[in-house]
Coordinates of C-alpha atoms and ligand atoms in Angstrom, one line a residue:
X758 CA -95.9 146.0 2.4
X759 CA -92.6 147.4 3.2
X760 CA -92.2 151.2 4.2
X761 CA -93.1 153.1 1.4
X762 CA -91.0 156.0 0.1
X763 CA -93.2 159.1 2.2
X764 CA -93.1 157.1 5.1
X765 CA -89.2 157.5 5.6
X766 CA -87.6 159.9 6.8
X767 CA -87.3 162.5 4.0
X768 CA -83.9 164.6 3.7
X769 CA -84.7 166.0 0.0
X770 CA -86.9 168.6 -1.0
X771 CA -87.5 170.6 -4.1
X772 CA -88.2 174.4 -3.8
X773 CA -91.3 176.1 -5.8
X774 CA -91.8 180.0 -5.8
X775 CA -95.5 180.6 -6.2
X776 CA -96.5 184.4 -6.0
X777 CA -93.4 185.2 -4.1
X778 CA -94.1 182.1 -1.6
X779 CA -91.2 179.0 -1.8
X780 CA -92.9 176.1 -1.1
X781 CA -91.0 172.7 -0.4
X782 CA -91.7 169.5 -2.0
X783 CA -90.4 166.9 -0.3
X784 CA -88.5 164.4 -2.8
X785 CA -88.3 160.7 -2.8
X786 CA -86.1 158.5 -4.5
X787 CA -86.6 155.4 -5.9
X788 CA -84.4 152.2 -5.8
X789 CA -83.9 152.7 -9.6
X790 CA -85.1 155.7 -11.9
X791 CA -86.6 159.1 -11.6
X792 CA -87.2 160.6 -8.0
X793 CA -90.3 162.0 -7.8
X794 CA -91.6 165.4 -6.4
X795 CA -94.3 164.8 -3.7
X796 CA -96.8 167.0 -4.4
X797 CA -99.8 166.3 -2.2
X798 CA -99.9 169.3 0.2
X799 CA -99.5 171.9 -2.7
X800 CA -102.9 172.3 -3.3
X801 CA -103.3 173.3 0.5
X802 CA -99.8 175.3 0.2
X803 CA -100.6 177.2 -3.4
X804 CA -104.0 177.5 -3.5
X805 CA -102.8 175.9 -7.2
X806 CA -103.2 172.3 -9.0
X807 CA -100.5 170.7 -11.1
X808 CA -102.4 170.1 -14.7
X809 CA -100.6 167.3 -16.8
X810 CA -103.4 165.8 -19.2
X811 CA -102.1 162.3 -19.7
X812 CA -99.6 161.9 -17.3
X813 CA -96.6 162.4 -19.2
X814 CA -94.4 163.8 -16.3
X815 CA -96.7 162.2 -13.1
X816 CA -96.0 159.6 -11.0
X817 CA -99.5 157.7 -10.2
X818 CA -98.4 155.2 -7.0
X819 CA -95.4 154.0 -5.3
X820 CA -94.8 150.3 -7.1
X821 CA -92.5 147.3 -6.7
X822 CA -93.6 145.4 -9.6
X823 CA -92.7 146.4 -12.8
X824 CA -89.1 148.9 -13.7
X825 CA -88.6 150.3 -17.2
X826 CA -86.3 152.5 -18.8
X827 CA -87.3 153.9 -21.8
X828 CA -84.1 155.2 -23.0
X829 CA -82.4 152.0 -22.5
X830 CA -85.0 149.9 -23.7
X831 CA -85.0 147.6 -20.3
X832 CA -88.0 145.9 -18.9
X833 CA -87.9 144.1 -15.6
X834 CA -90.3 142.1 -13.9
X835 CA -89.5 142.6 -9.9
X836 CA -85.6 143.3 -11.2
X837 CA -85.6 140.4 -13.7
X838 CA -85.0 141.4 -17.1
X839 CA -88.0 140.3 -19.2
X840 CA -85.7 138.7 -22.1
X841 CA -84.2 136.1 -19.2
X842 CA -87.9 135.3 -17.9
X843 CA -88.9 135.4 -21.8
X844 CA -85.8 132.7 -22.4
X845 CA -85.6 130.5 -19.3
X846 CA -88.9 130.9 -17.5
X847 CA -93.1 129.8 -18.1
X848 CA -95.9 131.8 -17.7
X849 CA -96.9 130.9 -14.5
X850 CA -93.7 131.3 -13.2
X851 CA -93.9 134.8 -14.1
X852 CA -97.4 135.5 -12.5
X853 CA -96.3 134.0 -9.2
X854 CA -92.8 136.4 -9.4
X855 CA -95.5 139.2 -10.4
X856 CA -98.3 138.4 -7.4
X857 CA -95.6 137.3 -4.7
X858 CA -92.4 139.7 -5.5
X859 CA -89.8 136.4 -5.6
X860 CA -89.5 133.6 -8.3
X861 CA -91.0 130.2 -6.8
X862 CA -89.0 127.9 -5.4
X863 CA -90.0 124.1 -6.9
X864 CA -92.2 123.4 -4.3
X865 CA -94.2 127.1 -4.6
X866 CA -94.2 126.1 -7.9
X867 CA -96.1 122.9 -8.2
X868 CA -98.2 124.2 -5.7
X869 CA -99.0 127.7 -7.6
X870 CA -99.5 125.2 -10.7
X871 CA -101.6 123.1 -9.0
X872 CA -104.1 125.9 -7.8
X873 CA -104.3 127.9 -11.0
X874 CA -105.0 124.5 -12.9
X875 CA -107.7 124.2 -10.7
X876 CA -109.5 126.9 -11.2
X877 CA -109.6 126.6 -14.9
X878 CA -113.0 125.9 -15.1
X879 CA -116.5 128.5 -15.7
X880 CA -119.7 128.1 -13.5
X881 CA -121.7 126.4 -16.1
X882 CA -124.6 129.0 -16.2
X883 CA -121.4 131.4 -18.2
X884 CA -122.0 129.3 -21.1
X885 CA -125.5 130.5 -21.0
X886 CA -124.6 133.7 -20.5
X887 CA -122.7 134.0 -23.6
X888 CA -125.9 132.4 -25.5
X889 CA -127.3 136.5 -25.1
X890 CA -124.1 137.7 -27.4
X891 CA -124.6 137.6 -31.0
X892 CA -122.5 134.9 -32.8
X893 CA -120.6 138.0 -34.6
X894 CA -120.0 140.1 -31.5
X895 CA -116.2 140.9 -31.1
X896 CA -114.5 139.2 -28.8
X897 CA -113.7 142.0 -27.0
X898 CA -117.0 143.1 -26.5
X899 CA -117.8 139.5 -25.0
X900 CA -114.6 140.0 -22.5
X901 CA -115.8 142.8 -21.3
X902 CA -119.4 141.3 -20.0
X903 CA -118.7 137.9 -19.0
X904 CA -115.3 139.4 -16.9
X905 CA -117.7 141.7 -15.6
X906 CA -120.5 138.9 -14.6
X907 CA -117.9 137.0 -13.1
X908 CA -118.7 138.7 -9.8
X909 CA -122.4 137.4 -10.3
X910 CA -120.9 134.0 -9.4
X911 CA -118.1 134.3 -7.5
X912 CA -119.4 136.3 -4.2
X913 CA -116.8 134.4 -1.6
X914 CA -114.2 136.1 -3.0
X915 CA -115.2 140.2 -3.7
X916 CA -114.1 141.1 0.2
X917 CA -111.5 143.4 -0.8
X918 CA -110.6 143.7 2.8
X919 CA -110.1 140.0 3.1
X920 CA -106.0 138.9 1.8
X921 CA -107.4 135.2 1.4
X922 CA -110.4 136.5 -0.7
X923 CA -108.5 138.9 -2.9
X924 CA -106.0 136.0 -3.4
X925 CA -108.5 133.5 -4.0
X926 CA -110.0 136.0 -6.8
X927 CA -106.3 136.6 -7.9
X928 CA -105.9 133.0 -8.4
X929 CA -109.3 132.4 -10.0
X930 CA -108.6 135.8 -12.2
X931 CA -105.8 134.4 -14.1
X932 CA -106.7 130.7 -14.2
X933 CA -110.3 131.9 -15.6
X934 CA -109.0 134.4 -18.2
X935 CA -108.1 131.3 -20.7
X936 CA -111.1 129.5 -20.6
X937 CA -113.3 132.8 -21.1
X938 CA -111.0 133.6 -24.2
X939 CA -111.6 130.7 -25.6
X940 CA -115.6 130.3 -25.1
X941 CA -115.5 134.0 -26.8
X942 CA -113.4 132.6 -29.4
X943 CA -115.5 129.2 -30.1
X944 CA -118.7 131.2 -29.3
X945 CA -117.3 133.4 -32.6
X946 CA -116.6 131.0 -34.6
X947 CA -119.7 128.3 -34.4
X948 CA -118.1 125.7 -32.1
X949 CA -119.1 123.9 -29.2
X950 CA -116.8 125.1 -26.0
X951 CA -113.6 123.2 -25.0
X952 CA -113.8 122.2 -21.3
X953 CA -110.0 122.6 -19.5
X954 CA -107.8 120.0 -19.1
X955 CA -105.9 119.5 -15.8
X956 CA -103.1 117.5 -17.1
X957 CA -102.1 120.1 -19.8
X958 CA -99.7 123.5 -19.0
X959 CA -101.3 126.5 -18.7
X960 CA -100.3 127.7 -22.8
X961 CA -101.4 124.3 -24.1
X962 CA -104.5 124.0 -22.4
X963 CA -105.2 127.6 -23.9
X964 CA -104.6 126.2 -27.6
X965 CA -107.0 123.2 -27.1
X966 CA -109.7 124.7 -25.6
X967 CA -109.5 127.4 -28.9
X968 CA -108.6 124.1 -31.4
X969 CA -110.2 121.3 -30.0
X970 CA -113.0 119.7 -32.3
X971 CA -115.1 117.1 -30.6
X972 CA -114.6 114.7 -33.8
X973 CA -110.9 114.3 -33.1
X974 CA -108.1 114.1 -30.9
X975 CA -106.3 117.3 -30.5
X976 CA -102.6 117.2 -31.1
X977 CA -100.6 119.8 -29.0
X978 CA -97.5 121.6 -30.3
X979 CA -94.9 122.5 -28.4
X980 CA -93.6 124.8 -30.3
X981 CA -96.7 126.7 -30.6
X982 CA -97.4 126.3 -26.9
X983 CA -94.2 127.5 -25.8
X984 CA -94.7 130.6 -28.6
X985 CA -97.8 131.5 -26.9
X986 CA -96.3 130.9 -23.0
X987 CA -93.5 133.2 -24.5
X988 CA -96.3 136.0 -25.8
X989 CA -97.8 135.7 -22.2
X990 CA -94.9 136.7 -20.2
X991 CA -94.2 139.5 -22.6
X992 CA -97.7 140.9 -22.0
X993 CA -97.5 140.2 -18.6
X994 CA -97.4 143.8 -17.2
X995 CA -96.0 146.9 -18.3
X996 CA -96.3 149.7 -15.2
X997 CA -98.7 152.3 -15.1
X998 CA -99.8 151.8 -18.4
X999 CA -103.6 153.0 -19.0
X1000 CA -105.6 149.9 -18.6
X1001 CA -103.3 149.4 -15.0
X1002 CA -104.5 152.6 -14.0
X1003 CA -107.5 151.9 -15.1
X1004 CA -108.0 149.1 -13.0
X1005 CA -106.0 150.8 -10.3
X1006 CA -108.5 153.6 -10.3
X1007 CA -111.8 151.7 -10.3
X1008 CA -110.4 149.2 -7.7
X1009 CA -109.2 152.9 -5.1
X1010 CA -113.3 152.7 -4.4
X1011 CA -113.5 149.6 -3.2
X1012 CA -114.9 147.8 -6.7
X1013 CA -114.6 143.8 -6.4
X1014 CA -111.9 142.7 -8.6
X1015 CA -113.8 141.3 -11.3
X1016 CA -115.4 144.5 -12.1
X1017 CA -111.7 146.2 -11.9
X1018 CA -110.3 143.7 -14.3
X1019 CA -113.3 144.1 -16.1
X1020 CA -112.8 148.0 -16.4
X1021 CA -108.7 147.3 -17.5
X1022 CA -110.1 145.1 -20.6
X1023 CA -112.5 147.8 -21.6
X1024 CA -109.1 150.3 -21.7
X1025 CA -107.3 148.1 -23.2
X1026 CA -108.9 147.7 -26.4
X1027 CA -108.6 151.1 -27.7
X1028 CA -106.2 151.4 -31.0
X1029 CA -103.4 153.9 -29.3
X1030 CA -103.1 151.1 -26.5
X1031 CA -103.7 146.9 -26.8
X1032 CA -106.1 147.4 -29.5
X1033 CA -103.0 148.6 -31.7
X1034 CA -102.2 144.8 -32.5
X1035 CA -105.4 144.2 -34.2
X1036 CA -105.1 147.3 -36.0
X1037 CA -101.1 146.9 -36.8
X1038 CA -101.8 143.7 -38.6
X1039 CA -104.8 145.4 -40.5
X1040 CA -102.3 148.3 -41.2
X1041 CA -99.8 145.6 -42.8
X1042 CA -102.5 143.7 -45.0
X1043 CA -103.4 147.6 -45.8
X1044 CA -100.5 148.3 -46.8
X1045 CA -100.1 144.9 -49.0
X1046 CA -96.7 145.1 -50.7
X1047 CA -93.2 146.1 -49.8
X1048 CA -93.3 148.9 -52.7
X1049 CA -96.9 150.7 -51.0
X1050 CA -95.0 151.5 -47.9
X1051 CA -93.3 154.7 -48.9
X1052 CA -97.2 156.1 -49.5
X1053 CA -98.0 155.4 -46.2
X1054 CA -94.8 156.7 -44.0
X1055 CA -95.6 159.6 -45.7
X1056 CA -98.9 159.7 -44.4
X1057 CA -97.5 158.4 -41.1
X1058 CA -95.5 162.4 -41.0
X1059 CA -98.4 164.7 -42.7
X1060 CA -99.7 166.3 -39.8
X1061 CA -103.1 166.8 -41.9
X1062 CA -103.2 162.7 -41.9
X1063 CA -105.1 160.7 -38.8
X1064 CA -103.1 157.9 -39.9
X1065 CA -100.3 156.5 -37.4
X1066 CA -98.0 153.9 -38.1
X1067 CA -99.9 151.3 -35.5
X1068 CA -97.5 148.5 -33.8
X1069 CA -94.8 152.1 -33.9
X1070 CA -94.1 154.5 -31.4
X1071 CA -94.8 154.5 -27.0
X1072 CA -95.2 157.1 -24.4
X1073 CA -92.2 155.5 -22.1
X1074 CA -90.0 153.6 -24.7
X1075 CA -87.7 156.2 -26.9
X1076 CA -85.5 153.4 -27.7
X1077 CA -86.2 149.8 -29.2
X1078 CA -89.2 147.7 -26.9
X1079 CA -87.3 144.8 -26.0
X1080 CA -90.3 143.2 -26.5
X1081 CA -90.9 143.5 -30.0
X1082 CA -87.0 142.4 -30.3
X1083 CA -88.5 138.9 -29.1
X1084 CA -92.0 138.9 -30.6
X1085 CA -89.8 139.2 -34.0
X1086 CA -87.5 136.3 -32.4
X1087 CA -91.1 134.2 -31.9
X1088 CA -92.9 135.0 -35.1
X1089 CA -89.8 133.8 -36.8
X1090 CA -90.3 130.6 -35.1
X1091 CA -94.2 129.9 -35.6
X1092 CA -93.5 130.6 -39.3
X1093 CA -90.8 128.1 -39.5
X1094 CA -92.5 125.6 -37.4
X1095 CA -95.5 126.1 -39.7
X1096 CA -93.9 125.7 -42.9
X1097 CA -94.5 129.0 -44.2
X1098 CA -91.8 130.4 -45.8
X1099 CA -93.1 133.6 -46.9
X1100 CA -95.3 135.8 -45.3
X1101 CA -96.2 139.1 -47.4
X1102 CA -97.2 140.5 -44.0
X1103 CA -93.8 139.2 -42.1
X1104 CA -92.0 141.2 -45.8
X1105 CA -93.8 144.2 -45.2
X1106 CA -93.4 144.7 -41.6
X1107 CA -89.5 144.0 -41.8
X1108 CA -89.5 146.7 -44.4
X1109 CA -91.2 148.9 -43.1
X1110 CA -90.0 148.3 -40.0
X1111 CA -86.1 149.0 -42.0
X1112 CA -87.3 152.0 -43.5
X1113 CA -89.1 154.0 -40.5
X1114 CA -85.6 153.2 -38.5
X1115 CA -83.7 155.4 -41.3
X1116 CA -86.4 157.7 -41.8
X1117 CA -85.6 161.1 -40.2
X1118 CA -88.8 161.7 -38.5
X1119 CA -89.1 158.4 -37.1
X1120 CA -85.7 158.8 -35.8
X1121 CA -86.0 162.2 -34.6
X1122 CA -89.5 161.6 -33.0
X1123 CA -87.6 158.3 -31.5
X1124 CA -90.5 156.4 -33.3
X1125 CA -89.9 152.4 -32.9
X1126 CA -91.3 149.1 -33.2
X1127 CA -93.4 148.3 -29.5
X1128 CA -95.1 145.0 -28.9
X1129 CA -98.0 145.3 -30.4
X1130 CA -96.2 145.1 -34.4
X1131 CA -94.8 141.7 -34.8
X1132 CA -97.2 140.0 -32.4
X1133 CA -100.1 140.4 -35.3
X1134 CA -98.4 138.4 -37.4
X1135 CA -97.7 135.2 -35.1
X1136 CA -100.8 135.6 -33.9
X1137 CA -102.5 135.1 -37.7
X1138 CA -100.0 132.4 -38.6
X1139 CA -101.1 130.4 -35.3
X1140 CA -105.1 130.7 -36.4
X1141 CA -106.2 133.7 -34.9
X1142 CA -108.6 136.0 -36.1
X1143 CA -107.2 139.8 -35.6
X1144 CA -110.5 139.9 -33.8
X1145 CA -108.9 137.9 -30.9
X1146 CA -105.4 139.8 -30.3
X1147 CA -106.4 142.2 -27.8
X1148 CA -108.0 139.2 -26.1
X1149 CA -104.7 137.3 -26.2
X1150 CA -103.8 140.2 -24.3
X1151 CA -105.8 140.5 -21.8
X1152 CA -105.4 137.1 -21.2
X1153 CA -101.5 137.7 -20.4
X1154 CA -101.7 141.3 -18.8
X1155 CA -105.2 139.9 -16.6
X1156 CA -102.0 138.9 -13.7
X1157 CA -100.4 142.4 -14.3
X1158 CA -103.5 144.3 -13.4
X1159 CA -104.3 141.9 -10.8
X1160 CA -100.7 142.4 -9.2
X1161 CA -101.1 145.6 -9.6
X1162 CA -104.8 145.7 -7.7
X1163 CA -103.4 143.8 -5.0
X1164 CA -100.2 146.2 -4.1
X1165 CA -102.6 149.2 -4.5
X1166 CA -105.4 148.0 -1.9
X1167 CA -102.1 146.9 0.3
X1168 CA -100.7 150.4 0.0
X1169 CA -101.1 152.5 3.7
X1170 CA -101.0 155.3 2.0
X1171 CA -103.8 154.4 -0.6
X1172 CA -107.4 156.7 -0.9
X1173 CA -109.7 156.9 -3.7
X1174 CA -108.1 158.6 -6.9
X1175 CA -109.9 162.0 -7.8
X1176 CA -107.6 164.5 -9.7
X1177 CA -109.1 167.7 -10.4
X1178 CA -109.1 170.0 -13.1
X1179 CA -108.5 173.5 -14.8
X1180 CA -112.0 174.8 -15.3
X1181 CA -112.4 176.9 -18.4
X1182 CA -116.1 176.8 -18.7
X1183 CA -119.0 179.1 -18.3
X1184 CA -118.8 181.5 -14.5
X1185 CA -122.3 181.5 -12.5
X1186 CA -125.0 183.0 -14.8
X1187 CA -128.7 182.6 -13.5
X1188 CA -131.2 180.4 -14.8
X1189 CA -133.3 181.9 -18.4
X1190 CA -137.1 181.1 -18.9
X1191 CA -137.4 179.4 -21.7
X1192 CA -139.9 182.4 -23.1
X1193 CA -137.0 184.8 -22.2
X1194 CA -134.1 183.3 -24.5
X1195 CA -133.4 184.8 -27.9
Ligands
LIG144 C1 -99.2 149.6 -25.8 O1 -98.2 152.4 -21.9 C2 -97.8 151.2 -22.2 O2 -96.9 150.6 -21.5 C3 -98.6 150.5 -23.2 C4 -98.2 149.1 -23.6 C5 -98.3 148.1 -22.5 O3 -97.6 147.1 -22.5 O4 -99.3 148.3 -21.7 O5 -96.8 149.1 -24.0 C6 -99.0 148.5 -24.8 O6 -100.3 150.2 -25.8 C7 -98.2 149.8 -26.9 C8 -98.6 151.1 -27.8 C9 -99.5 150.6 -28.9 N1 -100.1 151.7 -29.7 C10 -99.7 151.8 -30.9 O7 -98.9 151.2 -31.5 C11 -100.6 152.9 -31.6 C12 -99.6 153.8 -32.5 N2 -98.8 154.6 -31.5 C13 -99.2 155.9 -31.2 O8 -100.6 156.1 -31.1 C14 -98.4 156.5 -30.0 O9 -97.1 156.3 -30.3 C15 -98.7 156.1 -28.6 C16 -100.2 156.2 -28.2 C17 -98.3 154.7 -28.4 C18 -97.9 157.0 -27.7 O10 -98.4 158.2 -27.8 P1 -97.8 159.5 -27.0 O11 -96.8 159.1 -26.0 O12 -98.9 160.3 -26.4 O13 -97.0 160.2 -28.1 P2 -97.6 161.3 -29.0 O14 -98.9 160.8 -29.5 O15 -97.5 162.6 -28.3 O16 -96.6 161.3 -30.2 C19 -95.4 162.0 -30.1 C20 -95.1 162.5 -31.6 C21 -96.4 163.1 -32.2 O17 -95.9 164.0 -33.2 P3 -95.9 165.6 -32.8 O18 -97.3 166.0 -32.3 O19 -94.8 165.7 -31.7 O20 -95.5 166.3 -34.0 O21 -94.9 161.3 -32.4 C22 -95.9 161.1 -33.4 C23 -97.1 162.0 -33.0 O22 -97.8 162.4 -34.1 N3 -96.2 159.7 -33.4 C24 -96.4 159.0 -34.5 C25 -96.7 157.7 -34.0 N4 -96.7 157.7 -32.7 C26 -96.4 158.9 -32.3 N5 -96.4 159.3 -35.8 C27 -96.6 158.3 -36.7 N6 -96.9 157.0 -36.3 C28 -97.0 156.7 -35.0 N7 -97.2 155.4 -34.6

């Protein structure tokens, strides 16, 4: 890895007055975006923490992987805007720029092709692991263990010390993540499991191990395929998001990478954070009708109300997500290519979608569309339950995290992440008899 920014020389500091004291904090600046103030001797300087639950104003890690700029609505992957990789690129293309920092040249690309392809397949004892699920377990749930059990199988490659191993794992990771998604998804449903096929793209291969029926010959479409190749890149990676630093966490101790990735999938399926695509389509059918919608923004602004508009709103974007600009572009697409020319669902989001941009508190909370609100609906139309979207997602964001692990344990200056706290519990008291308390 190239010098990171505290090893150069530093010229820039900040100056902090604690009790009288100044303190300097060095700062370092970035090649785009916010410097940062390097806070790791304050503690030892102040005597003092920093406290900022949910990191809204801390910076986690030094990366090269993943820029965005919230107020301008940009997302680049390694400095390539995500709407040109989204236009002229594949999915694989995108995990090798992701892993390796540069897009492949044709050779790097056939070869990258060629060893993901070929590590589609599952040890055979997983499809007997998945026979201790219930048939009606979600999906997610299912992710979650057999990711997990992976390193139960896999033991030449959980040396995180080892840069062949961790790539071998890297590789196997995102080539594996398919086929898993689609054993939980035929698992679900009743159906035999779909073994890969090594003559098919990566997207294409994905739809026929979920669609394939042993009683007849499955009929890719490209249309489809290139939909879902299009819905990988844009859930590729996203920064420091929580299931990233989830899986950055877990993997500072030294956890193999399957039980890291494991760890991010568990994140990710909370509602506020990939789980919100599930819920935003449930939202929509909730909602029904274009004329309910004005009875649920104002439940979206009552303070007293839980609800949330799910598929709206994101800690980093305060402008549009230029990737729910293109999950529009693609549900469009699936919906012509399907013949279905109106979708209630596809009305109401537009909509409501319409209305929250001219509503006030939207605007003035800088509330938009993210991700996770069109891709529901392209996601139904192609035959997904809403049970499988946060899979579909993992499935995509699996190289993310997995880029992400790698430039972490590559890092000099990584240790084990341990924040602290500010205690407001109980001081020392001694211990009571149990005869003795009132
Ligand atoms: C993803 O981090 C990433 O990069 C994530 C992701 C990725 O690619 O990894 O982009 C993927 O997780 C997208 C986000 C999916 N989640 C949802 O769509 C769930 C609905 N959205 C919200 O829960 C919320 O917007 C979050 C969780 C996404 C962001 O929450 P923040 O940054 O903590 O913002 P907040 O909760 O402090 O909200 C700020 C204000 C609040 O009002 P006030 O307390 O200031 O009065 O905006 C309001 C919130 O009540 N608000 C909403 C709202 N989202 C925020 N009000 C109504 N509907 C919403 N959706």
């Amino acid at each position: 890895m190239d010098a990171t920014a505290q090893d150069k020389k530093n010229t820039k500091s900040a100056k902090l007055t604690v009790d009288g004291k100044d303190v300097a904090l060095p700062v370092h600046d970035g090649s785009i975006g916010p410097s940062v103030m390097d806070i790791g001797k304050l503690y030892a300087q102040t005597g003092m923490f920093t406290y900022d639950p949910g990191f809204t104003s801390t910076g986690s890690c030094e990366s090269k992987i993943t820029y965005i700029d919230g107020d301008e609505g940009v997302l680049l992957y390694r400095g390539y805007p995500i709407e040109q990789l989204a236009e002229h690129g594949d999915f694989l293309e995108t995990c090798y720029l992701l892993l390796y920092g540069e897009l492949p040249n044709p050779t790097q690309k056939a070869d990258f092709d060629f060893r993901v392809t070929r590590h589609t397949m599952v040890h055979e004892q997983m499809s007997r692991f998945f026979q201790g699920f219930r048939r009606d377990a979600h999906p997610m749930a299912v992710m979650c263990g057999s990711v997990g059990a992976l390193a139960a199988f896999y033991h030449d490659s959980t040396d995180i010390s080892d840069p062949l191993q961790r790539m071998i794992a890297s590789i196997r990771m995102i080539a594996k993540m398919p086929t898993l998604a689609a054993m939980a998804y035929k698992y679900n449903v009743g159906q035999p499991f779909v073994y890969p096929k090594n003559d098919l793209d990566y997207a294409t291969n994905f739809l026929r191990m979920c669609y394939a029926v042993p009683t007849e010959d499955y009929k890719p479409n490209p249309v489809l395929a290139k939909a879902m190749d299009r819905i990988f890149i844009l859930h590729a990676d996203h920064e420091q998001n929580a299931s990233t630093s989830t899986v950055r966490l877990a993997g500072s101790s030294g956890a193999n990478p399957f039980a890291c990735i494991a760890a991010g999938i568990a994140c990710l399926w909370g509602p506020a954070h990939g789980g919100a695509n599930e819920a935003a389509l449930k939202m929509l059918a909730e909602i029904g009708t274009v004329d309910r919608i004005p009875e649920f923004i104002k439940r979206a602004k009552d303070k007293n109300d839980s609800f949330r508009l799910m598929g709206f709103g994101h800690r980093v974007y305060k402008n549009y997500d230029p990737r729910a600009k293109l999950m529009q572009k693609t549900a469009h697409e699936v919906l012509k290519e399907l013949g279905i020319k109106d979708d209630p669902l596809l009305d109401v989001a537009i909509e409501l979608e319409r209305i929250a941009l001219h509503d006030e508190y939207f605007i003035e909370k800088k509330l938009y569309p993210n991700v996770d609100f069109y891709s529901g609906i392209t996601l139904k139309a192609m035959g997904f339950p809403t049970s499988m979207f946060t899979v579909l997602f993992a499935v995509a964001r699996t190289v993310g995290w997995i880029a992400q692990w790698n430039e972490m344990i590559e890092d000099p200056n990584q240790k084990i992440g341990r924040p602290r706290q500010l205690y407001t519990g109980a001081e020392r008291r001694d211990y009571v008899q149990v005869d003795k308390r009132k």
